[in-house]
Short mmCIF file of C-alpha atoms in Angstrom, two decimals:
data_model
loop_
_atom_site.label_atom_id
_atom_site.label_comp_id
_atom_site.label_asym_id
_atom_site.label_seq_id
_atom_site.Cartn_x
_atom_site.Cartn_y
_atom_site.Cartn_z
CA MET A 339 0.00 0.00 0.00
CA SER A 340 1.14 3.55 -0.71
CA LEU A 341 1.52 6.10 2.08
CA ARG A 342 -1.64 7.82 0.91
CA SER A 343 -3.55 4.54 1.03
CA ASN A 344 -2.31 3.97 4.58
CA VAL A 345 -3.43 7.43 5.62
CA LEU A 346 -6.85 6.94 4.06
CA ASP A 347 -7.16 3.57 5.81
CA LEU A 348 -6.24 5.21 9.12
CA ARG A 349 -8.85 7.90 8.62
CA LYS A 350 -11.48 5.29 7.80
CA ARG A 351 -10.65 3.27 10.92
CA LYS A 352 -10.72 6.38 13.10
CA LYS A 353 -14.08 7.45 11.74
CA GLU A 354 -15.56 4.04 12.45
CA VAL A 355 -14.23 3.82 15.99
CA GLN A 356 -15.21 7.41 16.80
CA LYS A 357 -18.85 6.48 16.19
CA GLY A 358 -18.73 4.52 19.46
CA GLY A 359 -21.76 2.26 19.67
CA GLY A 360 -23.07 3.35 16.28
CA ASP A 361 -25.82 5.60 14.97
CA LYS A 362 -28.71 3.87 16.75
CA ALA A 363 -26.99 3.98 20.13
CA ILE A 364 -26.06 7.63 19.63
CA GLU A 365 -29.65 8.45 18.67
CA LYS A 366 -30.82 6.79 21.89
CA GLN A 367 -28.31 8.83 23.91
CA VAL A 368 -29.57 12.04 22.33
CA LYS A 369 -33.21 11.12 23.07
CA MET A 370 -32.26 10.83 26.76
CA GLY A 371 -31.20 14.49 26.60
CA LYS A 372 -27.51 13.63 26.83
CA LEU A 373 -24.48 14.59 24.76
CA THR A 374 -22.18 11.82 23.56
CA ALA A 375 -18.89 11.21 25.36
CA ARG A 376 -16.92 12.79 22.53
CA GLU A 377 -19.22 15.82 22.33
CA ARG A 378 -18.77 16.34 26.07
CA ILE A 379 -14.99 16.37 25.85
CA LEU A 380 -14.97 18.76 22.89
CA ALA A 381 -17.48 21.08 24.59
CA LEU A 382 -15.41 21.25 27.78
CA LEU A 383 -11.90 21.65 26.37
CA ASP A 384 -10.43 24.55 24.42
CA LYS A 385 -11.14 24.33 20.70
CA ASN A 386 -8.85 21.95 18.81
CA SER A 387 -6.89 21.11 21.97
CA PHE A 388 -8.01 17.50 22.51
CA HIS A 389 -5.55 14.71 21.79
CA GLU A 390 -6.94 11.20 22.14
CA TYR A 391 -4.99 8.11 23.18
CA ASP A 392 -5.77 4.38 23.00
CA LEU A 393 -8.45 4.94 20.37
CA PHE A 394 -8.10 1.41 19.01
CA VAL A 395 -8.05 -0.47 22.33
CA GLU A 396 -10.43 -3.45 22.38
CA HIS A 397 -11.61 -5.77 25.15
CA ALA A 398 -10.05 -9.20 25.56
CA ALA A 399 -13.03 -10.97 27.17
CA LYS A 400 -13.91 -14.44 25.87
CA ASP A 401 -16.77 -15.64 28.05
CA PHE A 402 -20.56 -15.32 27.61
CA GLY A 403 -20.28 -14.60 23.90
CA MET A 404 -17.97 -11.63 24.33
CA GLU A 405 -15.34 -13.07 21.95
CA GLY A 406 -17.52 -12.16 18.99
CA LYS A 407 -18.35 -8.60 20.08
CA THR A 408 -16.56 -5.44 19.02
CA LEU A 409 -16.62 -2.64 21.59
CA HIS A 410 -14.99 0.42 20.08
CA GLY A 411 -12.47 1.93 22.49
CA ASP A 412 -13.89 -0.48 25.07
CA GLY A 413 -16.44 2.14 26.05
CA VAL A 414 -14.20 4.97 27.27
CA ILE A 415 -12.35 7.88 25.64
CA ILE A 416 -9.11 9.19 27.17
CA GLY A 417 -6.74 12.00 26.28
CA THR A 418 -5.26 15.39 27.07
CA GLY A 419 -6.24 18.94 26.24
CA THR A 420 -6.43 22.41 27.69
CA ILE A 421 -8.97 24.61 29.51
CA TYR A 422 -8.11 28.30 29.31
CA ASP A 423 -4.74 27.11 27.97
CA LYS A 424 -4.10 25.09 31.14
CA PRO A 425 -3.32 21.40 30.44
CA VAL A 426 -5.65 18.72 31.77
CA CYS A 427 -6.03 14.96 31.47
CA ILE A 428 -9.53 13.68 30.80
CA PHE A 429 -11.57 10.53 30.35
CA ALA A 430 -15.23 10.11 29.39
CA GLN A 431 -17.18 6.89 29.59
CA ASP A 432 -19.17 6.20 26.42
CA PHE A 433 -22.66 4.93 27.28
CA THR A 434 -23.30 4.09 23.62
CA VAL A 435 -20.74 1.25 23.88
CA ALA A 436 -22.06 -1.55 26.10
CA GLY A 437 -23.66 1.00 28.39
CA GLY A 438 -20.24 2.39 29.28
CA SER A 439 -19.67 -0.73 31.39
CA LEU A 440 -16.24 -1.13 32.94
CA GLY A 441 -14.12 -4.08 31.90
CA LEU A 442 -10.41 -4.77 32.23
CA MET A 443 -9.22 -2.78 29.19
CA HIS A 444 -11.71 0.02 29.95
CA ALA A 445 -10.17 0.30 33.43
CA ARG A 446 -6.63 0.14 32.04
CA LYS A 447 -7.35 3.09 29.78
CA ILE A 448 -8.64 5.11 32.73
CA THR A 449 -5.71 4.17 34.98
CA LYS A 450 -3.31 5.01 32.15
CA ILE A 451 -4.57 8.59 31.91
CA MET A 452 -4.66 8.83 35.73
CA ASP A 453 -1.01 7.79 35.89
CA HIS A 454 -0.23 10.32 33.17
CA ALA A 455 -1.99 13.13 35.08
CA LEU A 456 -0.12 12.29 38.28
CA LYS A 457 3.24 12.06 36.51
CA MET A 458 2.72 15.31 34.59
CA ARG A 459 1.16 17.07 37.62
CA VAL A 460 -1.98 18.29 35.83
CA PRO A 461 -5.68 18.18 36.81
CA LEU A 462 -7.67 15.02 36.07
CA ILE A 463 -11.28 15.24 34.87
CA GLY A 464 -13.44 12.11 34.76
CA ILE A 465 -16.85 12.07 33.04
CA ASN A 466 -18.89 9.18 34.44
CA ASP A 467 -21.74 7.66 32.40
CA SER A 468 -21.76 3.93 32.96
CA GLY A 469 -23.97 0.98 33.76
CA GLY A 470 -21.29 -0.24 36.17
CA ALA A 471 -19.09 -3.33 36.21
CA ARG A 472 -19.16 -5.48 33.06
CA ILE A 473 -20.65 -8.70 34.44
CA GLN A 474 -19.23 -10.81 31.62
CA GLU A 475 -15.68 -9.99 32.76
CA GLY A 476 -16.26 -11.00 36.36
CA VAL A 477 -13.50 -10.25 38.84
CA ASN A 478 -11.48 -8.38 36.21
CA SER A 479 -14.07 -5.61 36.38
CA LEU A 480 -13.79 -5.45 40.16
CA ALA A 481 -10.01 -5.41 39.89
CA GLY A 482 -10.31 -2.47 37.50
CA TYR A 483 -12.32 -0.45 40.00
CA GLY A 484 -9.81 -1.23 42.74
CA GLU A 485 -6.94 0.02 40.58
CA ILE A 486 -8.85 3.27 39.93
CA PHE A 487 -9.65 3.81 43.63
CA PHE A 488 -6.02 3.26 44.58
CA ARG A 489 -4.88 5.91 42.10
CA ASN A 490 -7.56 8.34 43.28
CA THR A 491 -6.02 8.04 46.73
CA LEU A 492 -2.44 8.42 45.47
CA ALA A 493 -3.39 11.56 43.54
CA SER A 494 -5.36 13.09 46.44
CA GLY A 495 -3.74 16.36 47.52
CA VAL A 496 -1.26 16.16 44.63
CA ILE A 497 -3.36 17.05 41.58
CA PRO A 498 -6.94 18.36 41.40
CA GLN A 499 -9.40 15.54 40.67
CA ILE A 500 -12.79 16.44 39.20
CA SER A 501 -15.68 14.01 38.69
CA VAL A 502 -18.61 14.79 36.40
CA ILE A 503 -21.67 12.56 36.76
CA LEU A 504 -23.52 12.64 33.43
CA GLY A 505 -25.56 9.47 33.57
CA PRO A 506 -25.79 6.49 35.91
CA CYS A 507 -23.00 5.84 38.40
CA ALA A 508 -23.92 2.90 40.59
CA GLY A 509 -22.49 0.29 42.90
CA GLY A 510 -18.74 0.30 43.42
CA ALA A 511 -18.37 2.92 40.67
CA VAL A 512 -19.55 5.70 43.02
CA TYR A 513 -16.46 5.41 45.19
CA SER A 514 -14.12 6.93 42.61
CA PRO A 515 -16.09 10.22 42.51
CA ALA A 516 -16.32 10.11 46.32
CA LEU A 517 -12.52 10.01 46.48
CA THR A 518 -12.07 13.01 44.18
CA ASP A 519 -12.01 16.69 45.10
CA PHE A 520 -15.07 18.05 43.31
CA VAL A 521 -18.20 16.31 42.00
CA PHE A 522 -20.47 17.94 39.41
CA VAL A 523 -24.08 16.83 38.78
CA VAL A 524 -26.77 17.83 36.29
CA GLU A 525 -30.53 17.91 36.86
CA ASN A 526 -32.41 14.85 35.54
CA ILE A 527 -29.21 13.34 34.12
CA SER A 528 -26.96 12.46 37.06
CA LYS A 529 -27.73 9.34 39.12
CA MET A 530 -25.56 8.01 41.95
CA PHE A 531 -26.33 5.22 44.40
CA ILE A 532 -24.79 2.09 45.90
CA THR A 533 -27.91 -0.02 45.36
CA GLY A 534 -30.59 0.85 42.82
CA PRO A 535 -34.37 1.11 43.28
CA SER A 536 -34.94 -2.57 42.43
CA VAL A 537 -32.57 -3.72 45.19
CA VAL A 538 -34.12 -1.33 47.69
CA LYS A 539 -37.55 -2.72 46.83
CA SER A 540 -36.49 -6.37 47.10
CA VAL A 541 -34.65 -5.90 50.41
CA LEU A 542 -36.77 -3.27 52.16
CA GLY A 543 -40.02 -3.33 50.20
CA GLU A 544 -39.75 0.43 49.55
CA GLU A 545 -40.78 1.97 46.23
CA VAL A 546 -38.39 4.74 45.16
CA SER A 547 -37.44 6.23 41.81
CA MET A 548 -33.85 6.64 40.61
CA GLU A 549 -34.24 10.41 40.89
CA GLU A 550 -35.54 10.25 44.47
CA LEU A 551 -32.86 7.77 45.49
CA GLY A 552 -29.79 9.32 43.94
CA GLY A 553 -30.64 12.21 41.62
CA ALA A 554 -28.71 15.46 41.26
CA LYS A 555 -30.73 17.44 43.81
CA VAL A 556 -30.46 14.67 46.39
CA HIS A 557 -26.68 14.75 46.25
CA ALA A 558 -26.41 18.53 46.01
CA GLU A 559 -28.83 19.27 48.86
CA VAL A 560 -29.16 16.22 51.13
CA THR A 561 -26.12 13.94 51.02
CA GLY A 562 -23.44 16.51 50.25
CA ASN A 563 -21.84 14.11 47.76
CA ALA A 564 -22.02 16.73 44.99
CA HIS A 565 -20.23 20.08 45.07
CA PHE A 566 -21.81 21.73 42.03
CA TYR A 567 -25.33 21.48 40.58
CA ALA A 568 -26.32 22.52 37.05
CA GLU A 569 -29.53 22.41 35.04
CA THR A 570 -27.81 21.53 31.75
CA GLU A 571 -24.60 19.85 30.65
CA MET A 572 -23.32 23.07 29.09
CA GLU A 573 -23.89 24.96 32.35
CA CYS A 574 -21.97 22.20 34.10
CA PHE A 575 -19.03 22.60 31.71
CA ASP A 576 -19.00 26.36 32.34
CA GLN A 577 -18.80 25.65 36.08
CA ILE A 578 -15.84 23.31 35.55
CA LYS A 579 -14.04 25.93 33.46
CA THR A 580 -14.58 28.53 36.18
CA LEU A 581 -13.26 26.16 38.84
CA ILE A 582 -10.16 25.38 36.75
CA SER A 583 -9.48 29.13 36.52
CA PHE A 584 -9.30 29.36 40.34
CA ILE A 585 -7.20 26.33 41.28
CA PRO A 586 -3.54 25.41 40.65
CA ARG A 587 -2.55 22.54 38.36
CA SER A 588 -0.85 20.69 41.23
CA ASN A 589 0.29 20.96 44.83
CA LEU A 590 3.68 22.20 43.60
CA LYS A 591 2.19 25.31 42.04
CA LYS A 592 0.12 28.31 43.01
CA ALA A 593 -3.06 29.21 41.16
CA LEU A 594 -2.36 31.51 38.22
CA ALA A 595 -2.74 35.18 39.09
CA HIS A 596 -5.28 37.35 37.28
CA LYS A 597 -5.35 41.08 36.74
CA PRO A 598 -6.37 42.74 40.05
CA LYS A 599 -9.77 44.40 40.21
CA ALA A 600 -11.47 46.59 42.79
CA PRO A 601 -14.85 45.49 44.20
CA LEU A 602 -17.86 46.99 42.44
CA LYS A 603 -18.44 50.55 43.59
CA GLY A 604 -22.04 49.97 44.65
CA VAL A 605 -21.09 47.16 47.07
CA LYS A 606 -20.06 48.68 50.39
CA VAL A 607 -19.45 46.44 53.37
CA GLU A 608 -20.56 49.03 55.94
CA ASP A 609 -24.04 49.09 54.39
CA ILE A 610 -24.58 45.32 54.62
CA VAL A 611 -24.40 44.26 58.28
CA PRO A 612 -27.18 45.56 60.59
CA ALA A 613 -26.19 47.10 63.93
CA ASP A 614 -28.71 44.90 65.75
CA PRO A 615 -27.03 41.46 66.21
CA ARG A 616 -30.45 39.78 66.09
CA ILE A 617 -31.09 40.84 62.49
CA PRO A 618 -29.67 38.45 59.86
CA TYR A 619 -27.92 39.44 56.63
CA ASP A 620 -26.43 37.61 53.66
CA MET A 621 -22.74 36.92 54.25
CA ARG A 622 -22.29 36.49 50.49
CA ASP A 623 -22.79 40.26 50.18
CA VAL A 624 -19.94 40.81 52.64
CA LEU A 625 -17.68 38.51 50.63
CA LYS A 626 -18.56 40.29 47.39
CA SER A 627 -17.73 43.63 49.02
CA ILE A 628 -14.09 42.58 49.52
CA THR A 629 -13.27 40.33 46.53
CA ASP A 630 -11.85 41.45 43.21
CA GLY A 631 -14.68 42.51 40.92
CA SER A 632 -17.13 41.43 43.68
CA GLU A 633 -16.85 37.91 42.26
CA PHE A 634 -17.32 34.84 44.45
CA PHE A 635 -17.46 31.24 43.19
CA GLU A 636 -19.36 29.21 45.78
CA VAL A 637 -18.74 25.51 46.41
CA MET A 638 -21.51 23.21 47.76
CA GLU A 639 -23.99 26.08 47.67
CA ARG A 640 -27.04 23.87 48.25
CA PHE A 641 -25.65 21.71 51.08
CA ALA A 642 -25.37 22.89 54.73
CA PRO A 643 -26.16 26.50 53.72
CA ASN A 644 -25.46 27.74 57.27
CA ILE A 645 -21.82 27.88 56.19
CA ILE A 646 -20.42 29.27 52.96
CA VAL A 647 -17.24 28.04 51.26
CA GLY A 648 -15.80 29.02 47.92
CA PHE A 649 -13.19 30.88 45.94
CA GLY A 650 -12.60 34.54 45.21
CA ARG A 651 -9.63 36.67 44.25
CA MET A 652 -7.87 39.42 46.13
CA ASN A 653 -5.31 41.49 44.27
CA GLY A 654 -5.58 38.93 41.48
CA GLU A 655 -4.65 35.92 43.65
CA THR A 656 -7.00 33.01 44.49
CA VAL A 657 -8.26 32.92 48.08
CA GLY A 658 -10.44 30.30 49.76
CA PHE A 659 -13.26 31.73 51.87
CA VAL A 660 -15.03 30.07 54.81
CA ALA A 661 -17.89 32.10 56.28
CA ASN A 662 -20.84 31.62 58.60
CA GLN A 663 -24.21 32.45 57.02
CA PRO A 664 -26.46 34.33 59.52
CA MET A 665 -29.40 33.92 57.12
CA VAL A 666 -29.56 30.16 57.87
CA LEU A 667 -29.77 28.85 61.46
CA ALA A 668 -27.99 32.04 62.57
CA GLY A 669 -24.82 30.60 61.03
CA VAL A 670 -24.35 27.86 63.65
CA LEU A 671 -21.93 25.00 63.19
CA ASP A 672 -23.53 21.57 63.01
CA ILE A 673 -22.62 18.14 61.67
CA ASP A 674 -23.00 18.94 57.97
CA SER A 675 -21.49 22.42 58.04
CA SER A 676 -18.47 21.14 59.98
CA ASP A 677 -17.88 18.39 57.40
CA LYS A 678 -18.33 20.84 54.53
CA ALA A 679 -15.94 23.44 55.94
CA ALA A 680 -13.29 20.94 57.07
CA ARG A 681 -13.07 19.33 53.65
CA PHE A 682 -12.74 22.69 51.91
CA ILE A 683 -10.09 23.89 54.36
CA ARG A 684 -8.01 20.77 53.76
CA TYR A 685 -8.34 21.23 49.99
CA CYS A 686 -7.09 24.82 50.19
CA ASP A 687 -4.23 23.78 52.44
CA ALA A 688 -3.19 20.95 50.10
CA PHE A 689 -3.12 23.27 47.09
CA ASN A 690 -1.44 26.36 48.56
CA ILE A 691 -4.57 28.53 48.65
CA PRO A 692 -4.73 31.07 51.54
CA ILE A 693 -7.84 30.84 53.73
CA VAL A 694 -9.90 33.84 54.83
CA THR A 695 -12.56 33.19 57.49
CA MET A 696 -15.50 35.54 58.02
CA GLU A 697 -17.04 34.78 61.41
CA ASP A 698 -20.50 35.41 62.81
CA LEU A 699 -22.05 32.52 64.75
CA PRO A 700 -23.63 31.72 68.13
CA GLY A 701 -21.70 28.42 68.47
CA TYR A 702 -22.51 24.78 67.76
CA LEU A 703 -26.12 23.70 67.19
CA PRO A 704 -27.60 22.17 70.36
CA GLY A 705 -30.08 19.27 70.35
CA VAL A 706 -30.55 15.57 70.93
CA ASP A 707 -30.47 14.79 67.19
CA GLN A 708 -27.12 16.49 66.75
CA GLU A 709 -25.60 14.89 69.82
CA HIS A 710 -26.77 11.40 68.91
CA ALA A 711 -25.65 11.80 65.29
CA GLY A 712 -22.10 12.54 66.47
CA VAL A 713 -21.72 16.32 66.48
CA ILE A 714 -18.70 15.91 68.78
CA ARG A 715 -16.83 13.85 66.20
CA HIS A 716 -18.01 15.87 63.21
CA GLY A 717 -17.51 19.21 64.94
CA ALA A 718 -13.93 18.22 65.74
CA LYS A 719 -13.17 17.96 62.01
CA ILE A 720 -13.18 21.72 61.54
CA LEU A 721 -10.89 22.14 64.56
CA TYR A 722 -8.53 19.56 63.10
CA ALA A 723 -8.56 21.07 59.61
CA TYR A 724 -7.77 24.60 60.75
CA SER A 725 -5.10 23.42 63.19
CA GLU A 726 -3.43 21.28 60.54
CA ALA A 727 -3.45 23.92 57.79
CA THR A 728 -0.14 25.70 57.17
CA VAL A 729 -1.24 28.12 54.43
CA PRO A 730 -1.85 31.76 55.40
CA LYS A 731 -4.94 31.88 57.65
CA ILE A 732 -6.78 35.14 58.27
CA THR A 733 -9.94 35.66 60.34
CA VAL A 734 -12.35 38.58 60.53
CA ILE A 735 -14.92 38.50 63.35
CA VAL A 736 -17.93 40.46 62.14
CA ARG A 737 -20.43 39.97 64.98
CA LYS A 738 -21.02 36.94 67.19
CA ALA A 739 -18.20 34.57 68.16
CA TYR A 740 -19.50 32.48 71.04
CA GLY A 741 -18.23 29.40 72.82
CA GLY A 742 -16.71 26.54 70.86
CA GLY A 743 -17.68 28.29 67.65
CA TYR A 744 -15.25 31.12 68.43
CA ILE A 745 -12.42 28.62 68.84
CA ALA A 746 -13.37 26.50 65.81
CA MET A 747 -13.57 29.34 63.27
CA ASN A 748 -9.82 29.79 62.90
CA SER A 749 -9.11 31.49 66.20
CA ARG A 750 -5.68 32.63 67.34
CA HIS A 751 -5.58 29.46 69.46
CA LEU A 752 -5.67 27.29 66.32
CA ARG A 753 -2.77 29.36 64.98
CA ALA A 754 -4.53 31.87 62.80
CA ASP A 755 -1.90 34.24 61.39
CA PHE A 756 -4.05 37.34 61.63
CA VAL A 757 -7.30 37.91 63.54
CA PHE A 758 -9.25 41.11 63.01
CA ALA A 759 -12.54 42.13 64.61
CA TRP A 760 -15.13 44.73 63.83
CA PRO A 761 -16.24 46.94 66.75
CA THR A 762 -19.58 45.06 66.54
CA ALA A 763 -17.87 41.77 67.44
CA GLU A 764 -19.14 39.91 70.50
CA ILE A 765 -16.61 37.38 71.81
CA ALA A 766 -17.75 35.39 74.81
CA VAL A 767 -18.49 31.93 76.18
CA MET A 768 -22.16 32.40 75.29
CA GLY A 769 -24.68 35.06 74.32
CA PRO A 770 -25.53 37.81 76.82
CA GLU A 771 -29.09 36.54 77.43
CA GLY A 772 -28.02 33.02 78.33
CA ALA A 773 -24.97 34.15 80.28
CA ALA A 774 -26.93 36.65 82.39
CA ASN A 775 -29.44 33.93 83.36
CA ILE A 776 -26.58 31.81 84.71
CA VAL A 777 -24.11 34.35 86.12
CA PHE A 778 -26.76 36.55 87.78
CA ARG A 779 -29.34 33.88 88.57
CA LYS A 780 -29.49 34.70 92.28
CA GLU A 781 -29.76 38.48 91.81
CA ILE A 782 -32.51 38.08 89.22
CA ALA A 783 -34.48 35.63 91.40
CA GLU A 784 -34.32 37.88 94.47
CA ALA A 785 -35.15 41.16 92.69
CA GLU A 786 -38.52 42.84 93.16
CA ASN A 787 -38.83 43.00 89.39
CA PRO A 788 -36.91 39.96 88.03
CA GLU A 789 -37.40 40.85 84.37
CA GLU A 790 -36.14 44.40 84.85
CA MET A 791 -33.16 43.09 86.78
CA ARG A 792 -32.51 40.51 84.05
CA GLN A 793 -32.39 43.21 81.37
CA GLN A 794 -30.00 45.26 83.51
CA LYS A 795 -27.70 42.28 83.94
CA ILE A 796 -27.82 41.50 80.22
CA GLU A 797 -26.64 45.03 79.47
CA GLU A 798 -23.99 44.73 82.16
CA TYR A 799 -22.71 41.50 80.62
CA LYS A 800 -22.73 43.04 77.14
CA GLU A 801 -20.70 46.01 78.31
CA LYS A 802 -18.17 43.84 80.08
CA PHE A 803 -17.77 40.86 77.76
CA ALA A 804 -19.81 41.09 74.53
CA ASN A 805 -17.29 43.23 72.66
CA PRO A 806 -13.92 42.72 70.97
CA TYR A 807 -11.86 44.68 73.47
CA VAL A 808 -11.52 42.05 76.20
CA ALA A 809 -10.07 39.59 73.65
CA ALA A 810 -7.94 42.36 72.15
CA ALA A 811 -6.54 43.12 75.61
CA GLN A 812 -5.32 39.52 75.82
CA GLY A 813 -3.72 39.66 72.35
CA TYR A 814 -6.22 37.20 70.89
CA ILE A 815 -7.32 39.89 68.40
CA ASP A 816 -4.59 41.62 66.41
CA GLU A 817 -6.61 44.68 65.56
CA VAL A 818 -10.11 46.05 65.95
CA ILE A 819 -10.91 47.57 62.55
CA GLU A 820 -13.61 49.63 60.91
CA PRO A 821 -15.78 47.59 58.51
CA SER A 822 -14.57 49.74 55.61
CA GLU A 823 -10.99 48.67 56.36
CA THR A 824 -11.72 44.96 55.94
CA ARG A 825 -10.44 44.51 52.39
CA SER A 826 -7.27 46.57 52.91
CA ARG A 827 -6.38 44.68 56.11
CA ILE A 828 -6.89 41.28 54.45
CA LEU A 829 -4.85 42.36 51.41
CA HIS A 830 -1.99 43.47 53.66
CA ALA A 831 -2.15 40.26 55.70
CA LEU A 832 -2.02 38.19 52.51
CA GLN A 833 0.94 40.18 51.26
CA VAL A 834 2.84 39.82 54.54
CA SER A 835 2.18 36.07 54.76
CA GLU A 836 2.93 35.31 51.10
CA ASN A 837 6.14 33.46 52.01
CA LYS A 838 4.86 31.95 55.24
CA SER A 839 6.82 28.96 56.45
CA ALA A 840 5.25 26.63 59.01
CA SER A 841 6.10 23.08 59.93
CA MET A 842 4.27 20.33 61.78
CA PRO A 843 5.81 17.62 64.00
CA ALA A 844 7.40 14.81 61.99
CA LYS A 845 4.89 11.97 61.53
CA LYS A 846 3.57 9.58 58.93
CA HIS A 847 0.15 11.25 59.07
CA GLY A 848 -2.37 12.47 61.62
CA ILE A 849 -5.57 10.71 62.66
CA PRO A 850 -8.46 13.07 61.79
CA PRO A 851 -11.84 12.43 63.44
CA PHE A 852 -13.28 10.73 60.32
#
């Protein structure tokens, strides 16, 4: 054959394989409201940047009639490309080929690109759309999942790992996304569960739909397994691109700097927080008043909304924000919010992203349900995460900082580098009302007018303890600042701590309160 004939043959073979499961299977995928695996990759990556590997890989199964079946690419596409000119490794399961089921060669393709991402120190993006383990390949399928899980763990804290659920993801397959850093889901398309509706019905006799059991909203709002929720696949891809713009390519790098911007002129922090500590406000507005361009990219927005975590920029550099949300449960810490914050803190610490904490909370949520569900263990996670973190850590106390909540939200005692407080800050063991009832119980009980005496004692307690100056006198607060000075103080603190060096005791690893 001539060179031209060889090239034409190659093109023909590529075209055939790139059809995946064929026209009928693709048509079925489209009718389900889903893009094909190849369309997804091309929509997510920069134009003309995708380079595919292992296009001609085929399965080697011989049992249950598999020896006569051709599965193009063995149901998964792998390769490299760029997002905003930043290199990434990517794989996408192809549901049009045997339902995207995972066999030995399918798994080897995924682990190959995972190894490549780890070696090259670039982010890994996995698009999951699979019926699960390929039953015909038996234990080889299970071995494939195990190899993937092991690599997820090796790569954790080294390179960013992003999972996109764009179809079913069931059984053992769900543990790979659970081991990654960020999970994206799409309404009416994403499904994640250990056991499907049919198993639930046979074991427990309960009728439940796939959407009710493990749909996108369930994981974004109830379980906390998903970090980002979108209504369409294209919206999901835009979210991934935005995330990539904020995070570094590996733990050896810092996130790329952008051109600094001032906050929007109409967003003034002093106009946001009410003077009355009983009146709630939206902490997101405070964050937008201090970030570049008033931009804030929230993570896990729908889960545990009493705490806010996400990324913003200050002077062009990426910063991770952790903030209580007074609009929800007065911003208390509970089981879910502690888990959410601790995980985000550890991510920022692993990837060299400074952490700014905006504090306004009455403490941990009381109640039998919380206690019995393990709030002690879960609440300790946020203490552990802040204490362990060695990146620059800056705290601003806006209003309430009571009890264990004061300590947990990156206090000086957990080695915060800078702690600022507004003059409205109330730092105490508990709120004035509760404290007065305990400290002045006898005086209130013996007074001619107990309620009048109680109000007097509340004011006395406020004057003596519910302010930032007692803590400032002990050196626990570095500076009491005007609200309008918040951005400038944080910017200076970030600048000063840019080359921070901190070390922990030599050890194999700590034992977090998992």
